Short mmCIF file of C-alpha atoms in Angstrom, two decimals:
data_model
loop_
_atom_site.label_atom_id
_atom_site.label_comp_id
_atom_site.label_asym_id
_atom_site.label_seq_id
_atom_site.Cartn_x
_atom_site.Cartn_y
_atom_site.Cartn_z
CA GLN A 350 3.87 -17.38 -8.68
CA VAL A 351 2.54 -14.28 -5.92
CA HIS A 352 -0.21 -12.13 -7.69
CA LEU A 353 -1.27 -8.78 -6.30
CA VAL A 354 -4.48 -7.02 -7.80
CA GLU A 355 -4.20 -3.89 -6.10
CA SER A 356 -8.07 -1.81 -6.26
CA GLY A 357 -9.61 1.48 -4.13
CA GLY A 358 -8.39 4.33 -5.89
CA GLY A 359 -10.21 6.63 -7.67
CA LEU A 360 -10.97 11.20 -7.06
CA VAL A 361 -11.25 12.08 -3.52
CA GLN A 362 -11.24 15.75 -2.65
CA PRO A 363 -8.33 17.26 -0.02
CA GLY A 364 -9.80 15.77 3.12
CA GLY A 365 -11.30 12.19 2.04
CA SER A 366 -11.35 9.56 1.98
CA LEU A 367 -10.12 5.70 0.60
CA ARG A 368 -8.91 2.37 1.13
CA LEU A 369 -7.28 1.02 -0.99
CA SER A 370 -7.00 -3.17 -0.88
CA CYS A 371 -4.60 -5.71 -1.94
CA ALA A 372 -5.28 -9.06 -2.65
CA ALA A 373 -2.62 -11.70 -3.28
CA SER A 374 -3.14 -15.02 -5.39
CA GLY A 375 -0.48 -17.81 -4.90
CA ILE A 376 1.26 -18.04 -1.87
CA THR A 377 2.98 -20.23 -1.52
CA VAL A 378 5.91 -19.06 0.23
CA SER A 379 6.43 -17.58 3.77
CA ILE A 380 5.68 -13.48 3.74
CA TYR A 381 7.87 -11.22 6.28
CA ALA A 382 5.88 -8.05 5.99
CA ARG A 383 3.60 -6.54 2.60
CA SER A 384 3.34 -2.94 2.00
CA TRP A 385 2.29 0.34 0.31
CA TYR A 386 4.62 2.74 -2.05
CA ARG A 387 3.56 5.16 -4.33
CA GLN A 388 5.10 6.59 -7.87
CA ALA A 389 3.79 10.50 -7.96
CA PRO A 390 4.52 12.10 -11.58
CA GLY A 391 7.79 12.81 -12.28
CA LYS A 392 9.03 11.73 -9.07
CA GLN A 393 10.43 8.36 -7.72
CA ARG A 394 8.12 4.94 -5.92
CA GLU A 395 9.28 6.01 -2.13
CA PHE A 396 8.13 3.56 0.34
CA VAL A 397 4.31 4.59 2.63
CA ALA A 398 3.59 1.53 5.21
CA ARG A 399 4.11 -1.70 6.31
CA ILE A 400 3.25 -4.51 8.67
CA THR A 401 5.05 -7.75 8.79
CA ALA A 402 4.30 -11.60 10.52
CA THR A 403 4.22 -10.40 13.47
CA GLY A 404 1.72 -7.38 13.27
CA ASN A 405 4.88 -4.17 13.77
CA THR A 406 3.26 -1.60 11.16
CA MET A 407 5.59 1.71 9.50
CA TYR A 408 5.04 4.76 8.26
CA ALA A 409 6.56 6.77 6.39
CA ASP A 410 6.29 10.78 8.12
CA SER A 411 4.09 11.08 5.23
CA VAL A 412 1.47 9.90 6.79
CA LYS A 413 2.16 9.23 10.04
CA GLY A 414 -1.38 9.84 12.29
CA ARG A 415 -3.16 10.15 8.60
CA PHE A 416 -2.90 5.93 6.73
CA THR A 417 -3.21 2.62 8.28
CA ILE A 418 -2.07 -0.44 6.86
CA SER A 419 -4.07 -3.77 8.70
CA ARG A 420 -4.12 -7.09 7.27
CA ASP A 421 -7.46 -9.86 7.20
CA ASN A 422 -7.07 -13.17 9.89
CA ALA A 423 -6.36 -15.15 6.42
CA ALA A 424 -3.23 -12.41 5.49
CA ARG A 425 -4.21 -12.44 2.24
CA THR A 426 -4.93 -9.05 1.63
CA VAL A 427 -3.93 -5.41 2.85
CA TYR A 428 -5.76 -2.76 2.73
CA LEU A 429 -4.45 1.18 3.06
CA GLN A 430 -7.14 3.41 4.94
CA MET A 431 -5.83 7.12 3.63
CA ASN A 432 -7.70 9.34 5.98
CA SER A 433 -7.84 13.30 5.03
CA LEU A 434 -5.90 12.63 2.48
CA LYS A 435 -4.28 15.62 0.74
CA PRO A 436 -3.73 16.74 -3.25
CA GLU A 437 0.21 15.85 -2.69
CA ASP A 438 -0.97 12.20 -1.92
CA THR A 439 -1.61 11.85 -5.07
CA ALA A 440 0.06 9.01 -7.26
CA VAL A 441 -0.18 5.70 -8.50
CA TYR A 442 0.25 3.27 -5.44
CA TYR A 443 2.00 -0.09 -5.51
CA CYS A 444 1.43 -2.34 -2.95
CA LYS A 445 4.50 -5.21 -2.24
CA TYR A 446 4.85 -8.42 -0.10
CA SER A 447 8.56 -9.65 0.55
CA ALA A 448 9.51 -13.23 1.16
CA ASN A 449 12.03 -14.32 0.09
CA GLU A 450 12.52 -12.61 -3.14
CA ASP A 451 9.73 -8.42 -4.09
CA TYR A 452 6.25 -8.89 -5.40
CA TRP A 453 4.96 -6.11 -6.84
CA GLY A 454 1.42 -5.33 -7.65
CA GLN A 455 0.23 -3.48 -11.08
CA GLY A 456 -0.97 0.10 -8.66
CA THR A 457 -3.78 1.73 -8.17
CA GLN A 458 -4.59 5.76 -8.91
CA VAL A 459 -5.49 7.58 -6.00
CA THR A 460 -6.01 11.15 -6.89
CA VAL A 461 -6.25 13.83 -4.63
CA ALA A 462 -8.35 17.37 -6.48
CA SER A 463 -11.10 19.35 -5.34
#
């Protein structure tokens, strides 16, 4: 059973940076994509970024040029570097691993406020 744990969230001022991590364990299946999603209060969960097994990346328009998704060589951990943060980036951030089914972490809170 794939188990994902996010970390790195917190409170940051507008214009600041955070790096989120998603550590995976129990991987016994082939993962074809690793993604980040977020959910703000009162809103639906939305796509943020994705990196495929071949290293191709995709970003939501709202974060392009500010966020960068990456993974370690063993592909056990996926990262989301978030720069130039805005108050509208405030949300719970979730990682998702896509294989024969989707696996989700429990989320980490990111709050951007002065």
